[in-house]
XYZ file of C-alpha atoms in Angstrom:
770
model
C -46.243 -45.409 62.103
C -45.283 -46.809 65.487
C -47.661 -47.820 68.228
C -47.079 -46.180 71.617
C -48.339 -47.790 74.786
C -50.754 -45.668 76.792
C -49.794 -44.351 80.181
C -50.783 -46.576 83.045
C -50.462 -49.717 80.981
C -46.711 -49.856 80.512
C -46.570 -53.467 81.642
C -48.345 -54.474 78.455
C -46.693 -51.936 76.174
C -44.268 -54.468 74.711
C -46.787 -57.283 74.381
C -47.437 -58.030 70.710
C -51.034 -57.919 69.585
C -52.881 -58.975 66.495
C -53.305 -56.063 64.125
C -56.616 -55.607 62.394
C -57.077 -57.479 59.149
C -58.230 -56.204 55.787
C -60.236 -58.551 53.572
C -61.460 -58.012 50.047
C -64.251 -60.054 48.473
C -64.229 -60.762 44.728
C -67.275 -61.429 42.562
C -67.398 -62.624 38.962
C -70.605 -60.724 38.304
C -72.508 -57.651 39.441
C -74.578 -57.407 42.605
C -77.925 -58.244 41.019
C -77.778 -61.876 42.174
C -76.925 -63.828 45.302
C -73.930 -66.126 45.050
C -74.638 -68.445 47.980
C -77.510 -70.090 49.827
C -80.453 -67.845 50.764
C -81.066 -68.235 54.498
C -84.051 -65.928 54.907
C -86.919 -64.418 52.980
C -89.772 -62.063 53.829
C -92.691 -60.416 52.044
C -93.746 -57.316 54.018
C -97.461 -56.736 53.815
C -97.944 -60.509 53.813
C -95.619 -61.653 56.578
C -96.088 -58.339 58.392
C -99.662 -57.015 58.209
C -99.681 -53.289 58.659
C -96.206 -52.982 57.186
C -95.163 -50.587 54.446
C -97.831 -49.667 51.966
C -95.576 -50.788 49.153
C -94.591 -53.947 50.986
C -96.683 -56.263 48.853
C -94.574 -55.360 45.831
C -91.232 -56.173 47.438
C -89.438 -59.313 48.499
C -86.433 -59.169 50.835
C -83.810 -61.920 50.977
C -80.705 -62.503 53.062
C -77.912 -64.782 51.936
C -74.847 -66.644 53.042
C -72.917 -64.280 50.754
C -73.299 -61.644 53.501
C -75.760 -59.383 51.644
C -79.461 -58.630 51.660
C -81.415 -57.754 48.532
C -84.708 -56.092 47.821
C -86.533 -57.563 44.839
C -89.199 -55.615 42.978
C -91.935 -58.049 42.009
C -93.831 -57.569 38.769
C -95.560 -59.388 35.962
C -92.263 -59.614 34.095
C -90.493 -61.264 37.005
C -88.369 -59.914 39.832
C -85.669 -57.261 39.573
C -83.004 -56.554 42.206
C -83.611 -52.967 43.260
C -81.148 -52.549 46.138
C -78.329 -54.533 47.740
C -77.852 -53.968 51.469
C -74.194 -54.579 52.249
C -72.622 -54.184 55.667
C -72.605 -57.620 57.327
C -69.284 -59.435 57.165
C -70.654 -62.984 57.491
C -73.792 -64.997 56.685
C -77.117 -63.178 56.974
C -79.312 -65.588 58.942
C -82.677 -63.875 59.341
C -84.565 -60.714 58.427
C -87.788 -58.981 59.524
C -89.554 -55.721 58.616
C -91.151 -53.729 61.419
C -94.290 -51.626 61.340
C -92.332 -48.428 60.639
C -90.663 -49.925 57.549
C -87.373 -50.678 59.269
C -85.541 -53.669 57.861
C -83.742 -55.627 60.598
C -81.191 -58.339 59.853
C -79.023 -60.620 61.945
C -75.815 -62.365 61.032
C -73.106 -64.801 61.988
C -70.923 -61.711 62.512
C -72.787 -61.469 65.906
C -74.591 -58.232 64.996
C -78.074 -56.941 64.267
C -78.345 -54.183 61.675
C -81.166 -51.846 60.728
C -81.853 -50.371 57.298
C -84.455 -48.156 55.649
C -86.396 -50.894 53.893
C -87.708 -48.837 50.977
C -84.875 -46.323 50.557
C -82.592 -46.738 47.560
C -79.278 -46.024 49.260
C -78.841 -49.447 50.909
C -77.156 -47.741 53.881
C -77.028 -49.385 57.281
C -78.602 -47.033 59.832
C -77.628 -48.782 63.063
C -75.587 -51.738 64.268
C -76.251 -53.568 67.546
C -73.441 -55.657 69.054
C -75.104 -57.209 72.093
C -74.704 -60.889 71.158
C -71.582 -62.892 72.005
C -71.941 -65.443 69.173
C -73.744 -66.010 65.862
C -77.200 -64.424 65.773
C -79.396 -67.055 64.136
C -83.004 -65.892 64.396
C -85.286 -62.858 64.616
C -88.963 -62.414 65.472
C -91.053 -59.251 65.263
C -94.373 -57.992 66.554
C -96.204 -56.809 63.450
C -98.186 -54.172 65.329
C -95.188 -52.527 66.980
C -91.448 -52.009 66.661
C -90.540 -54.843 69.018
C -87.956 -57.305 67.676
C -86.449 -60.329 69.411
C -83.091 -61.890 68.536
C -81.507 -65.191 69.516
C -78.252 -66.961 68.765
C -75.652 -69.539 69.558
C -74.525 -67.675 72.679
C -77.558 -68.987 74.623
C -78.971 -65.451 74.530
C -82.371 -63.983 73.660
C -82.766 -60.189 73.565
C -85.925 -58.139 73.063
C -85.401 -54.792 71.334
C -87.680 -51.765 71.269
C -86.295 -50.218 68.095
C -88.051 -46.907 68.642
C -86.350 -46.481 72.008
C -83.055 -47.852 70.691
C -82.891 -45.201 67.986
C -83.228 -42.274 70.398
C -79.516 -42.054 71.407
C -78.475 -42.293 67.771
C -80.941 -39.581 66.747
C -79.551 -37.260 69.423
C -76.006 -38.044 68.363
C -76.863 -37.337 64.736
C -78.369 -33.973 65.620
C -75.056 -33.018 67.212
C -73.001 -34.367 64.355
C -73.773 -31.707 61.789
C -74.682 -32.040 58.179
C -72.314 -34.953 57.552
C -74.193 -37.221 59.972
C -71.115 -38.054 62.042
C -70.718 -38.277 65.773
C -67.543 -38.806 67.746
C -65.596 -40.119 64.782
C -68.135 -42.671 63.565
C -69.219 -42.418 59.937
C -72.836 -42.740 58.993
C -73.715 -46.396 58.598
C -71.430 -47.460 61.459
C -72.824 -47.785 64.953
C -71.536 -46.295 68.174
C -70.622 -49.439 70.116
C -71.669 -49.904 73.713
C -68.103 -49.729 74.973
C -67.684 -46.384 73.236
C -70.863 -45.062 74.848
C -69.701 -46.118 78.288
C -66.373 -44.405 77.657
C -68.150 -41.215 76.667
C -70.358 -41.391 79.730
C -67.384 -41.768 82.038
C -65.714 -38.620 80.738
C -68.481 -36.388 82.018
C -68.416 -34.193 78.909
C -71.424 -32.934 76.992
C -71.521 -35.824 74.591
C -71.293 -38.248 77.473
C -74.221 -36.586 79.204
C -76.183 -36.623 75.964
C -75.796 -40.400 75.703
C -76.107 -41.180 79.395
C -79.424 -42.940 78.818
C -78.079 -45.237 76.072
C -80.436 -48.066 75.221
C -80.052 -51.658 76.434
C -82.360 -54.471 75.313
C -84.384 -56.722 77.600
C -82.693 -60.071 78.167
C -84.812 -63.221 78.288
C -82.581 -65.175 80.638
C -82.907 -68.906 81.062
C -81.541 -70.496 77.916
C -78.735 -72.917 78.646
C -78.061 -73.871 75.020
C -78.041 -72.388 71.517
C -81.160 -70.759 70.081
C -82.152 -71.592 66.484
C -85.740 -70.319 66.191
C -87.970 -67.531 67.489
C -91.581 -66.448 66.924
C -93.719 -63.604 68.305
C -97.429 -62.855 68.120
C -98.687 -59.727 66.359
C -99.239 -57.687 69.502
C -95.823 -58.472 70.967
C -97.171 -60.038 74.169
C -95.801 -63.541 73.611
C -92.430 -64.885 72.492
C -91.438 -68.513 71.864
C -87.923 -69.835 71.343
C -86.310 -73.165 70.518
C -82.910 -74.633 69.868
C -80.553 -77.387 70.914
C -82.376 -77.730 74.243
C -85.016 -79.752 72.295
C -87.784 -77.795 74.019
C -90.000 -74.808 73.241
C -89.698 -71.993 75.766
C -92.378 -69.331 76.166
C -91.566 -65.795 77.377
C -93.214 -62.490 78.132
C -91.234 -60.148 75.820
C -92.319 -57.087 77.804
C -90.302 -58.219 80.833
C -88.212 -61.164 79.659
C -89.905 -63.378 82.235
C -90.223 -67.146 81.658
C -93.735 -68.468 81.339
C -93.481 -72.139 80.406
C -91.309 -74.843 78.851
C -92.811 -77.353 76.425
C -91.104 -80.714 76.014
C -91.729 -83.379 73.396
C -89.178 -83.063 70.594
C -86.240 -85.463 70.639
C -83.858 -83.264 68.640
C -83.099 -79.586 67.948
C -86.043 -77.246 67.422
C -85.311 -75.496 64.098
C -88.542 -73.618 63.202
C -91.402 -71.942 65.105
C -94.692 -70.244 64.225
C -97.319 -68.521 66.379
C -100.868 -67.874 65.281
C -101.832 -64.157 65.338
C -103.583 -64.519 68.717
C -100.695 -66.373 70.353
C -102.867 -69.325 71.367
C -101.345 -71.966 69.074
C -97.699 -72.686 68.275
C -96.160 -74.841 65.541
C -92.649 -76.241 65.906
C -90.437 -78.101 63.439
C -87.503 -80.175 64.608
C -84.482 -82.138 63.458
C -86.378 -85.199 64.669
C -88.463 -84.746 61.445
C -91.683 -84.121 63.427
C -93.929 -81.049 63.325
C -95.834 -80.425 66.554
C -98.873 -78.247 67.253
C -98.980 -76.847 70.788
C -101.892 -75.339 72.671
C -100.196 -72.754 74.894
C -103.289 -72.371 77.056
C -103.246 -76.071 77.852
C -99.417 -76.140 77.813
C -99.338 -79.365 75.838
C -98.848 -80.815 72.358
C -102.231 -81.429 70.738
C -101.046 -82.898 67.406
C -97.876 -84.385 65.881
C -97.347 -84.520 62.124
C -94.873 -87.104 60.821
C -94.474 -85.659 57.341
C -90.774 -85.450 56.552
C -88.061 -88.080 56.402
C -85.368 -85.729 57.742
C -84.916 -82.474 59.652
C -87.636 -79.822 59.391
C -85.924 -76.447 58.936
C -88.682 -74.025 57.996
C -92.430 -73.511 58.403
C -94.953 -71.119 56.867
C -98.662 -70.953 57.594
C -101.723 -69.504 55.953
C -103.097 -66.333 57.628
C -105.948 -68.354 59.106
C -103.459 -70.869 60.540
C -105.424 -73.700 58.870
C -102.546 -75.110 56.778
C -98.814 -75.295 57.300
C -96.138 -75.498 54.625
C -92.938 -77.233 55.696
C -89.524 -77.928 54.213
C -86.094 -79.034 55.259
C -83.174 -81.322 54.743
C -85.077 -83.959 52.710
C -85.535 -81.421 49.820
C -89.330 -81.756 50.014
C -92.006 -79.123 50.576
C -95.300 -80.398 52.057
C -98.595 -78.674 52.783
C -100.559 -80.084 55.738
C -104.128 -79.413 56.831
C -103.787 -78.917 60.585
C -107.346 -80.046 61.261
C -107.665 -83.147 59.049
C -103.910 -83.884 59.180
C -103.881 -84.563 55.436
C -100.485 -83.814 53.863
C -99.597 -83.347 50.210
C -96.141 -83.246 48.626
C -96.234 -79.829 46.989
C -92.816 -79.886 45.269
C -89.282 -81.210 45.526
C -86.227 -78.947 45.341
C -82.725 -79.841 44.208
C -81.130 -78.684 47.472
C -82.160 -78.658 51.162
C -84.924 -76.129 51.833
C -83.947 -73.191 54.061
C -86.953 -70.860 54.035
C -90.609 -70.702 52.903
C -92.711 -67.559 52.488
C -96.279 -67.273 51.203
C -97.297 -64.554 48.773
C -101.022 -64.216 49.292
C -103.076 -67.361 48.774
C -101.571 -68.267 45.425
C -97.787 -68.454 45.611
C -95.063 -69.936 47.777
C -91.467 -68.689 47.620
C -88.815 -71.291 48.449
C -85.111 -70.768 49.124
C -82.473 -73.466 49.445
C -78.744 -73.859 49.944
C -78.562 -72.851 46.283
C -78.470 -69.129 45.452
C -81.771 -69.022 43.491
C -85.258 -68.160 44.753
C -88.076 -70.337 43.371
C -91.736 -69.371 43.109
C -94.223 -72.269 43.288
C -98.025 -72.325 43.114
C -99.575 -72.884 46.519
C -102.243 -75.496 47.217
C -105.112 -73.155 46.326
C -104.016 -73.063 42.677
C -103.922 -76.846 42.278
C -106.424 -78.498 39.960
C -108.480 -81.518 40.952
C -106.543 -83.658 38.467
C -103.224 -82.554 39.969
C -104.456 -83.418 43.454
C -105.532 -86.858 42.315
C -102.110 -87.444 40.799
C -100.169 -86.207 43.836
C -99.382 -88.204 46.951
C -101.730 -87.294 49.792
C -101.684 -89.085 53.126
C -102.668 -88.608 56.721
C -99.704 -87.354 58.727
C -99.822 -89.479 61.855
C -97.596 -89.296 64.868
C -95.244 -92.006 63.553
C -92.154 -91.129 61.527
C -92.965 -90.752 57.857
C -90.686 -93.641 56.924
C -93.240 -95.901 58.615
C -96.190 -93.971 57.214
C -94.832 -94.369 53.700
C -94.426 -98.108 54.246
C -98.187 -98.240 54.853
C -98.791 -96.703 51.445
C -98.469 -98.516 48.134
C -94.686 -98.544 48.362
C -94.116 -96.139 45.441
C -92.146 -92.907 45.695
C -94.238 -89.819 46.569
C -95.491 -87.831 43.578
C -95.204 -84.046 43.829
C -98.123 -81.796 43.013
C -95.757 -79.604 40.921
C -92.548 -80.554 39.184
C -91.282 -77.144 38.015
C -91.433 -73.715 39.664
C -93.562 -71.059 38.034
C -90.634 -68.638 38.002
C -87.132 -68.350 39.420
C -84.979 -65.483 40.576
C -81.620 -66.855 39.457
C -78.439 -66.655 41.449
C -74.827 -67.256 40.542
C -73.131 -70.487 41.484
C -71.071 -70.179 44.646
C -67.443 -71.251 44.782
C -67.073 -74.571 46.579
C -63.391 -75.363 45.995
C -60.194 -73.419 45.405
C -56.451 -73.837 45.047
C -53.838 -71.089 45.368
C -51.243 -71.501 42.620
C -47.542 -71.309 43.379
C -47.091 -67.835 41.880
C -49.400 -66.506 44.638
C -51.181 -64.264 42.144
C -53.563 -66.781 40.621
C -56.266 -68.946 42.179
C -58.109 -71.851 40.575
C -61.753 -72.202 41.636
C -64.638 -74.586 41.101
C -68.241 -73.501 41.615
C -71.354 -75.429 42.575
C -72.191 -76.174 38.934
C -68.727 -77.634 38.237
C -67.293 -74.683 36.298
C -63.554 -74.202 36.791
C -62.082 -70.706 36.535
C -58.674 -69.085 36.891
C -58.589 -65.818 38.847
C -55.920 -63.157 39.093
C -56.503 -61.931 42.618
C -54.220 -58.883 42.303
C -56.783 -57.517 39.828
C -59.871 -59.347 41.033
C -60.782 -60.717 37.625
C -61.336 -64.086 35.972
C -58.597 -64.698 33.420
C -59.921 -67.942 31.978
C -63.200 -69.829 32.285
C -62.317 -73.467 31.593
C -65.911 -74.669 31.857
C -66.761 -78.065 33.293
C -63.346 -79.731 33.379
C -61.507 -81.806 35.944
C -60.316 -79.535 38.736
C -57.471 -81.885 39.645
C -56.227 -82.176 36.049
C -56.334 -78.427 35.523
C -54.496 -77.870 38.798
C -51.694 -80.196 37.661
C -51.587 -78.543 34.249
C -51.149 -75.064 35.783
C -48.429 -76.145 38.202
C -45.299 -73.991 38.041
C -42.015 -74.669 39.761
C -41.836 -71.293 41.476
C -41.616 -70.313 45.133
C -43.315 -67.135 46.377
C -43.975 -66.361 50.074
C -47.577 -66.804 51.253
C -48.574 -63.134 51.454
C -52.318 -63.741 51.848
C -54.841 -66.334 52.987
C -58.297 -66.918 51.548
C -61.569 -68.771 51.944
C -64.843 -69.201 50.066
C -67.235 -69.236 53.023
C -69.374 -66.501 51.415
C -69.586 -68.362 48.107
C -67.035 -65.977 46.612
C -63.313 -65.389 47.028
C -62.396 -63.650 50.290
C -58.717 -62.636 50.349
C -57.344 -61.872 53.823
C -54.412 -59.493 54.306
C -52.580 -59.403 57.635
C -49.576 -57.275 58.478
C -46.656 -57.795 58.091
C -47.185 -61.087 56.235
C -48.978 -59.414 53.336
C -45.797 -57.483 52.497
C -43.560 -60.548 52.272
C -43.727 -61.126 48.488
C -41.983 -59.119 45.779
C -41.728 -59.199 42.005
C -39.564 -57.511 39.427
C -41.388 -54.646 37.737
C -40.175 -55.941 34.379
C -42.091 -59.188 34.968
C -45.255 -57.111 35.423
C -44.538 -55.267 32.163
C -44.301 -51.876 33.848
C -43.340 -49.374 31.104
C -39.949 -47.778 31.574
C -39.126 -49.761 34.717
C -35.484 -50.618 35.303
C -34.387 -54.230 35.300
C -33.600 -53.981 39.004
C -36.848 -52.387 40.238
C -38.744 -54.564 42.723
C -42.428 -54.144 43.567
C -44.112 -55.357 46.723
C -47.162 -57.374 45.666
C -49.120 -56.639 48.842
C -48.494 -52.922 48.668
C -49.437 -52.649 44.988
C -52.582 -54.715 45.596
C -53.604 -52.392 48.426
C -53.041 -49.404 46.141
C -55.330 -50.972 43.572
C -58.007 -51.741 46.160
C -57.899 -48.271 47.692
C -57.511 -46.328 44.417
C -60.982 -44.767 44.586
C -60.512 -43.921 48.260
C -57.111 -42.317 47.618
C -58.473 -40.207 44.759
C -61.401 -38.936 46.808
C -59.175 -38.354 49.814
C -56.889 -36.200 47.682
C -59.890 -34.225 46.495
C -61.129 -33.732 50.048
C -57.669 -32.718 51.217
C -57.320 -30.261 48.371
C -60.716 -28.703 49.010
C -60.108 -28.459 52.749
C -56.669 -26.961 52.299
C -57.826 -24.469 49.685
C -60.666 -23.371 51.923
C -58.275 -22.946 54.843
C -55.404 -21.035 53.271
C -56.081 -20.813 49.546
C -53.154 -23.032 48.744
C -53.644 -26.778 48.068
C -51.440 -29.069 50.053
C -48.826 -31.011 48.188
C -49.300 -34.286 50.126
C -52.135 -36.734 49.818
C -52.280 -37.704 53.485
C -53.289 -35.855 56.617
C -50.855 -34.443 59.124
C -50.706 -36.536 62.279
C -48.921 -34.660 65.075
C -48.312 -37.877 66.997
C -46.219 -39.324 64.172
C -42.626 -38.684 63.339
C -41.782 -38.887 59.627
C -39.920 -42.079 58.918
C -36.905 -42.381 56.706
C -39.185 -43.899 54.077
C -41.006 -40.585 53.614
C -38.284 -39.432 51.267
C -39.310 -42.174 48.878
C -43.007 -41.248 48.772
C -42.650 -39.811 45.292
C -39.705 -41.882 44.119
C -41.883 -43.587 41.557
C -43.818 -40.468 40.608
C -43.306 -41.302 36.943
C -45.501 -44.348 37.459
C -49.313 -44.189 37.613
C -51.037 -44.278 40.999
C -52.132 -47.854 40.262
C -50.201 -50.132 37.929
C -52.219 -51.950 35.242
C -51.399 -55.330 36.820
C -53.241 -54.216 39.979
C -56.277 -52.395 38.564
C -59.527 -53.787 39.952
C -62.803 -53.890 38.071
C -65.035 -50.828 38.271
C -68.102 -52.636 36.915
C -67.888 -55.335 39.596
C -65.719 -53.752 42.303
C -64.462 -55.779 45.260
C -65.986 -55.333 48.700
C -63.758 -54.251 51.573
C -64.166 -55.933 54.968
C -62.129 -54.492 57.808
C -62.196 -52.892 61.243
C -60.996 -49.560 62.531
C -59.706 -48.546 65.920
C -63.274 -48.064 67.211
C -66.427 -50.050 66.549
C -66.654 -53.464 64.967
C -66.010 -54.921 61.511
C -67.758 -53.357 58.527
C -68.145 -54.068 54.829
C -68.491 -51.753 51.864
C -67.824 -51.653 48.147
C -64.349 -50.286 47.459
C -65.864 -47.887 44.914
C -68.246 -46.498 47.562
C -65.528 -45.336 49.978
C -65.827 -41.549 49.939
C -62.371 -40.614 51.239
C -63.563 -39.566 54.696
C -62.606 -42.907 56.236
C -59.598 -42.577 58.503
C -57.805 -44.552 61.198
C -61.022 -44.856 63.198
C -62.397 -46.841 60.274
C -59.363 -48.388 58.548
C -56.360 -50.287 59.971
C -53.475 -47.896 60.528
C -51.045 -50.056 58.547
C -53.245 -49.855 55.446
C -53.237 -46.062 55.549
C -49.499 -45.994 56.213
C -48.921 -48.183 53.180
C -51.117 -46.479 50.589
C -50.748 -42.864 51.743
C -47.151 -42.681 52.926
C -45.474 -45.604 51.149
C -44.368 -46.965 54.520
C -44.207 -50.689 55.131
C -43.881 -52.376 58.533
C -40.654 -54.162 59.470
C -40.524 -57.556 57.807
C -38.570 -60.725 58.235
C -35.375 -61.036 56.243
C -36.325 -61.319 52.577
C -32.850 -62.489 51.591
C -31.383 -65.884 50.910
C -27.860 -66.950 51.889
C -25.931 -69.286 49.630
C -22.469 -70.539 48.709
C -21.142 -70.070 45.180
C -18.374 -72.484 44.216
C -16.852 -73.918 41.027
C -18.039 -77.374 39.992
C -15.798 -80.295 40.892
C -13.368 -81.258 38.147
C -13.157 -77.739 36.687
C -10.096 -75.524 36.776
C -12.060 -72.338 37.429
C -10.875 -70.136 40.244
C -12.823 -69.721 43.480
C -14.618 -66.373 43.363
C -15.547 -66.076 47.032
C -14.542 -67.768 50.274
C -17.776 -67.195 52.211
C -21.525 -66.960 51.929
C -23.308 -64.558 49.652
C -26.670 -62.969 50.377
C -29.223 -61.782 47.870
C -32.997 -61.242 47.643
C -35.003 -64.436 47.365
C -36.415 -63.356 44.002
C -32.943 -63.045 42.450
C -32.849 -64.945 39.159
C -30.089 -67.264 38.025
C -29.190 -65.050 35.080
C -28.025 -62.417 37.574
C -25.839 -65.010 39.267
C -24.412 -65.865 35.837
C -23.696 -62.155 35.257
C -21.905 -61.997 38.593
C -19.766 -65.007 37.736
C -18.914 -63.523 34.328
C -17.926 -60.262 35.939
C -15.648 -61.905 38.490
C -14.290 -64.706 36.317
C -10.858 -64.193 34.741
C -10.453 -66.336 31.608
C -9.607 -64.038 28.758
C -8.800 -60.375 28.761
C -11.991 -58.359 28.403
C -12.344 -55.679 25.760
C -12.475 -52.833 28.296
C -9.744 -53.078 30.927
C -10.637 -49.754 32.466
C -13.972 -50.897 33.872
C -13.552 -51.408 37.606
C -14.628 -54.721 39.100
C -17.248 -55.054 41.786
C -15.829 -56.113 45.128
C -16.589 -59.723 46.026
C -18.810 -60.152 49.030
C -17.300 -62.778 51.290
C -17.808 -63.758 54.886
C -19.578 -60.945 56.752
C -19.605 -58.825 53.604
C -22.134 -61.266 52.181
C -24.906 -59.358 53.942
C -23.870 -55.932 52.714
C -26.550 -53.299 52.049
C -28.031 -53.343 48.572
C -26.903 -50.442 46.401
C -29.762 -48.329 45.027
C -32.288 -50.609 43.457
C -29.641 -53.205 42.764
C -28.510 -56.132 44.860
C -24.939 -55.479 45.827
C -22.717 -57.424 43.429
C -25.632 -58.877 41.473
C -25.915 -56.227 38.799
C -25.700 -56.497 35.028
C -22.139 -57.455 34.041
C -19.856 -54.457 33.660
C -17.440 -56.212 31.332
C -17.965 -56.309 27.605
C -16.547 -59.600 26.390
C -15.006 -59.761 22.956
C -16.918 -62.325 20.888
C -16.469 -65.236 20.685
C -14.251 -65.030 23.766
C -17.101 -64.504 26.258
C -17.659 -67.890 27.909
C -21.014 -69.573 28.461
C -21.569 -70.073 32.193
C -24.233 -72.231 33.754
C -25.275 -72.625 37.374
C -25.704 -76.095 38.851
C -27.438 -77.310 42.017
C -27.589 -80.976 43.039
C -26.173 -81.902 39.624
C -29.063 -80.116 37.890
C -28.526 -77.195 35.517
C -30.726 -74.326 36.639
C -32.889 -72.335 34.189
C -31.842 -68.703 33.928
C -35.291 -67.458 35.029
C -35.404 -69.571 38.201
C -35.166 -67.628 41.480
C -33.088 -68.432 44.539
C -36.269 -69.185 46.503
C -37.439 -71.648 43.859
C -34.054 -73.384 43.741
C -34.075 -73.781 47.503
C -37.662 -75.101 47.591
C -37.616 -77.492 44.633
C -33.970 -78.326 43.827
C -31.917 -77.998 47.018
C -34.621 -79.239 49.444
C -32.360 -79.062 52.502
C -32.428 -76.898 55.631
C -28.744 -76.016 55.216
C -27.594 -72.962 53.297
C -28.056 -73.271 49.572
C -24.986 -74.351 47.597
C -24.669 -73.284 43.947
C -21.899 -74.288 41.574
C -20.763 -72.714 38.331
C -19.008 -74.040 35.290
C -18.297 -73.031 31.734
C -19.570 -74.908 28.720
C -18.377 -74.684 25.122
C -19.926 -71.960 22.990
C -22.665 -73.304 20.780
């Protein structure tokens, strides 16, 4: 499919633009566990009085793996009930409103809403107001007011009830499928789309004319890391890299005061239910208690030795639990200023949440969730054994020097229970064959992945990553058809067009049954077919049902008719490999742990969904056009020349004739045994058994770039002569005085043997029969 510039913008019609990317995320296990640090945690009914009636039985967590999970708490432990998957980057914070709406924010710059206690895990709305990472949320427990702040120096106050009105109207117009104006359920109608609809003056534009916009709390000049709101939604506090606590009226966004005192970033905030007192934790390691009526700091607590990242308080606001970069969790009596080391984690502490008066949930940069007894469950003997001190206003390093000099003793040494996670990937190496990736996780386990199938081939255990990487090294050169990262704690493979179609393999090397020796397969295309197999099957079913309903005769094609497209010459090859299955075994992805698709359509922003959950209704408004062109119509975009030019000459000192006077050209994946066959076919030493077989014309000079014949490569086909044994000579190919293995490709020879920018030079010679 070709892009056509729109009228009125012809000046930019020829300007190249970045096409939308498709990413797939691979997991080595099912979705019942997080695989990266858990940034946020909430217990509705405890953190949000007046929340869902079932809230006390559920725990919600958001992770750096991009997902949220709902855990069902019971006497037997916690079970993952639902995974909420739509964010395409870290989930940074989560709240539950009074009407049981789950709200999350992410480094993908969006806020998303979900039905907290539904079992479908479907995103109900996406808000794209922020210009940078959204780092923090705060909610008013007695209303549906939610505030959001992020790195874009922005704070927005959302009335979710009002924000849902345009979407509800759109849904009522969408019909039974819950679609409006081309947007599938679970994807939001972006603001720019609404403004476009409004400008058209049509019915849908009029319907959405009063589209919702949040209140902006203007005044922040730097990034926002923390927010807190009182229960009634009449007071909002924010903090960040400005090293100050700002106070706002969330009903108007008006500034009320600015509290200074911290010497580093403000990372955590708490308000008491009345909004009179505020607690702040900072990277300066100090916790401060502010009296907002007096507009001053009334107490400072020097408890930690490093940054304070999270705070949690008892409902009465009498004690505060704190954790952060120093791995320690302390409980401090705000009145007496006595602090006790409750426990020590193995990783920096990211979030604390109280469950009633008895338990404290702790999350870290690890993927597990730990449940610890709170102070109320401690025995007198345990308290006597633990380190308790008065948290003064001096840094704790000085306070500890005033103690007996021994290391602090924690009240508890082991959590009561743990919701385990899987170890996130922290290191990776793409092997030279560009189909396998070596990874190392946070526990030191080294694994070998086949990314064209999304599976772990070998688990090497705790071995040296460097040694295993050297052991798996292969002298082979394959174009870089993908990029990847492990930011989410798992493998994220990025496909961009046309680069993702730059690598090919022989079908015989993939053990495709019945494939000819000459058949080439595009690795990117076959991988896309494997990823989109479920989508293609369901799309066929939808197309068949629609067509049968329309005219009683099922359509023969699997794609939709697009009147703005002209069939390309490649359409004739759509069914050329009809004898092959839809997806080759070497590209079949797991159905028990399917990959997640992250991409962006022509409208709206990026979205994420399990490949197995695509229902076939997704089209070019949801998927990149080049993906659909590839998997539905077998059409690939124009690519750079995939051929390699080289000279083929006899070795010095031999009496063999010169077969060609100019350069030859062949695919980069051409193996040396095909070059040997070519030399045998052209070489005249002894009379062959069959004189009648015609010789292939030598490609010299300009003929070296002749069009490949069929699935072959011009002259490089299996030898047509049948040599009479033992007359047939043994020919070997030499480059830089090194005999080349028969299975080595032209690209590999150029990369590892020739190592020069000039055209490759190969030499041939005969050796005695062995």
